[in-house]
Amino acid sequence: MNILIVGGHAKANFLTKSLKESGHNVTIINKDKEWCKIMAHSHGIVGVYGDGTKPFVLKDAGAIEMDTVIALCNKDSANLVICEVAKKQFKVKNTFAVVNDPKNIRIFKKLGVDKVISSTEILSDMIEFEAVIDNLINYLPMENEKIILSEFEVDARSQVADKRIKDIDLPPESLIAYIIRGDEMVICAEGNCELKISDKVIVLSRSKDFAKITSLFFWRK
């Protein structure tokens, strides 16, 4: 899949890395010239310096060939313009936008943006866009903006390393959906499975519990 990411720094960097690892072709547009150079060099991608709200910049970045455009700018208005131009002028099938004001979510959807994510729900620089971007499961806001599906990797620092699922102090209404161990997916309904270093763990939880769950995987007591 050909994916164009417009704006953003930390989010764009993380998303680019994840998408590249999943086999997608990524191009970025950014107003920060040095950042474009760094991203292009570190990820081996095309980096276009310019204002992504301008049709000629989108054209230069190959928008006509893109399957998906993701707008990560700080201004909601800019993200809306990017998605509108991508959809109407370049016939891009899938458009995604981050909004800073949750009140704009409904407006963006009414105007045709395919997926809108509220930045107030993002508690880290990890974003996951459902369905169209396969195998990228790091942060998935559900329809009610309250439930998220997150992926964590168990390492030697994790409180959960070498623990059974039922012995992990997860917040109420949180659930370890399944474990990816090597090339296998492990479903542990009874909670007796033990988490091993390098396991990838898929957790369903309320967004307000994301920080606590993150601490379980990244710091020991």
XYZ file of C-alpha atoms in Angstrom:
221
model
C 0.000 0.000 0.000
C 1.228 3.516 -0.834
C 0.779 5.810 2.162
C 1.403 9.544 2.474
C 1.943 11.057 5.926
C 1.601 14.835 6.199
C 2.949 16.734 9.201
C 3.865 15.454 12.624
C 7.214 14.608 14.148
C 7.193 11.893 16.831
C 3.911 10.426 15.564
C 5.100 10.538 11.956
C 8.375 8.885 12.903
C 6.703 6.069 14.835
C 4.042 5.528 12.206
C 6.569 5.497 9.361
C 8.673 2.881 11.128
C 5.651 0.672 11.831
C 4.276 0.945 8.316
C 7.645 0.222 6.710
C 8.023 -2.872 8.877
C 4.574 -3.972 7.688
C 5.695 -3.724 4.058
C 3.994 -0.466 3.041
C 5.521 2.255 0.876
C 5.670 5.521 2.806
C 6.159 9.112 1.667
C 6.141 12.102 4.004
C 5.454 15.817 3.630
C 6.684 18.228 6.285
C 7.323 21.958 6.638
C 10.489 21.175 8.586
C 13.177 20.777 5.938
C 15.769 19.218 8.235
C 13.200 16.795 9.608
C 12.379 15.664 6.073
C 16.052 14.950 5.448
C 16.405 13.022 8.698
C 13.286 10.952 8.035
C 14.264 10.223 4.443
C 17.737 9.118 5.492
C 16.773 7.085 8.565
C 13.811 5.264 7.006
C 14.854 5.143 3.359
C 11.717 6.941 2.197
C 10.811 9.940 0.046
C 10.607 13.141 2.076
C 8.967 16.191 0.498
C 9.581 19.607 2.039
C 6.566 21.897 1.869
C 3.061 22.794 2.991
C 0.824 19.751 2.652
C -2.292 21.895 2.350
C -1.065 23.076 -1.061
C -2.254 20.908 -3.971
C 1.037 21.288 -5.859
C 2.960 19.939 -2.854
C 0.627 16.952 -2.620
C 1.086 16.440 -6.343
C 4.879 16.550 -6.013
C 4.630 13.899 -3.285
C 2.724 11.607 -5.645
C -0.715 11.941 -4.047
C -2.362 10.669 -7.223
C -0.717 7.272 -6.610
C -1.526 7.046 -2.894
C -3.949 4.570 -1.373
C -4.039 6.395 1.960
C -3.271 9.906 3.210
C -2.724 10.525 6.935
C -2.829 14.134 8.206
C -0.963 14.753 11.485
C -0.596 18.548 11.519
C -1.070 20.571 14.712
C -3.913 22.606 13.193
C -7.251 20.889 12.654
C -8.013 23.172 9.733
C -4.835 22.074 7.965
C -5.661 18.397 8.452
C -9.137 18.932 7.032
C -7.801 20.716 3.946
C -5.229 17.978 3.354
C -7.864 15.254 3.501
C -10.339 17.217 1.382
C -7.799 17.912 -1.368
C -6.481 14.353 -1.283
C -9.970 12.912 -1.592
C -11.510 15.304 -4.115
C -8.587 16.331 -6.303
C -6.380 13.248 -6.181
C -9.095 10.615 -5.616
C -7.306 9.069 -2.630
C -9.452 6.224 -1.300
C -8.639 6.439 2.418
C -8.051 9.621 4.427
C -7.192 9.861 8.125
C -6.877 12.940 10.314
C -5.904 13.747 13.878
C -7.940 16.529 15.495
C -6.960 18.559 18.544
C -10.491 19.710 19.333
C -12.829 16.731 19.892
C -15.738 18.911 18.772
C -14.359 18.704 15.247
C -14.648 14.925 14.999
C -18.257 14.975 13.807
C -17.591 17.828 11.378
C -14.634 16.022 9.810
C -16.663 12.846 9.380
C -19.566 14.741 7.796
C -17.149 16.326 5.341
C -15.923 12.933 4.206
C -12.763 12.204 6.196
C -12.754 8.419 6.513
C -11.249 8.133 9.979
C -10.873 10.857 12.604
C -8.787 10.426 15.746
C -8.949 12.831 18.683
C -5.481 13.776 19.906
C -6.894 14.152 23.422
C -7.365 10.379 23.438
C -3.763 9.687 22.442
C -1.705 9.047 25.562
C 1.493 8.188 23.702
C 2.966 8.716 20.260
C 1.498 5.449 19.052
C -1.425 5.470 16.635
C -3.182 2.593 14.989
C -5.563 2.997 12.077
C -8.105 0.181 11.867
C -8.512 -2.256 9.000
C -6.914 -0.435 6.076
C -3.432 -0.563 7.573
C -2.838 -4.245 8.270
C -0.786 -5.489 11.209
C -0.312 -2.088 12.829
C -1.953 -2.507 16.230
C -0.571 0.026 18.646
C -3.390 2.424 19.366
C -6.932 1.916 18.147
C -9.665 4.335 19.247
C -13.022 2.588 18.970
C -16.198 4.277 17.818
C -17.101 5.607 21.269
C -13.630 7.158 21.689
C -13.314 5.389 25.072
C -11.992 1.896 24.377
C -8.544 1.209 22.939
C -6.712 -1.834 21.641
C -2.986 -1.627 22.358
C 0.080 -3.717 21.618
C 3.016 -4.027 24.011
C 6.212 -6.040 23.817
C 7.429 -7.771 26.960
C 11.064 -7.066 27.773
C 13.370 -7.734 30.716
C 12.209 -4.540 32.467
C 8.532 -5.410 32.384
C 6.628 -6.119 35.577
C 4.681 -8.712 33.608
C 7.704 -10.713 32.421
C 7.447 -14.387 33.459
C 4.059 -13.793 35.100
C 0.810 -15.614 34.447
C -1.928 -13.422 33.020
C -4.234 -14.004 35.984
C -1.495 -12.751 38.340
C -1.048 -9.430 36.518
C -2.611 -6.398 38.195
C -4.606 -5.148 35.208
C -7.110 -2.311 35.713
C -10.799 -3.311 35.924
C -12.486 -3.897 32.540
C -9.105 -4.545 30.910
C -8.397 -7.732 29.012
C -5.371 -9.385 27.416
C -6.986 -10.438 24.159
C -4.142 -12.566 22.829
C -0.374 -13.012 22.658
C 1.840 -13.097 19.579
C 4.769 -15.423 20.278
C 7.080 -15.758 17.310
C 4.847 -16.687 14.389
C 2.054 -18.006 16.595
C -0.988 -16.364 18.136
C -1.784 -17.606 21.638
C -5.244 -17.148 23.161
C -5.329 -17.758 26.906
C -8.935 -17.817 28.111
C -8.162 -19.199 31.581
C -5.350 -16.765 32.375
C -2.769 -19.471 33.061
C -0.443 -18.465 30.216
C 2.886 -17.020 31.294
C 4.184 -13.963 29.466
C 7.682 -14.388 28.086
C 10.289 -11.841 27.035
C 9.709 -10.767 23.393
C 6.012 -11.709 23.519
C 3.743 -9.154 21.859
C 0.646 -8.687 23.991
C -2.639 -7.263 22.704
C -4.615 -5.490 25.440
C -8.185 -4.172 25.311
C -8.820 -1.413 27.858
C -10.398 1.932 28.634
C -8.359 4.863 27.327
C -8.041 6.321 30.832
C -6.220 3.142 31.952
C -3.655 3.250 29.147
C -0.936 4.924 31.245
C -1.229 2.344 34.034
C -1.094 -0.553 31.594
C 1.918 0.988 29.883
C 3.747 1.118 33.216
C 3.232 -2.625 33.676
C 5.096 -3.341 30.472
C 7.875 -0.781 30.707
C 8.884 -0.497 34.364
C 9.426 -2.873 37.258
C 8.164 -2.046 40.741
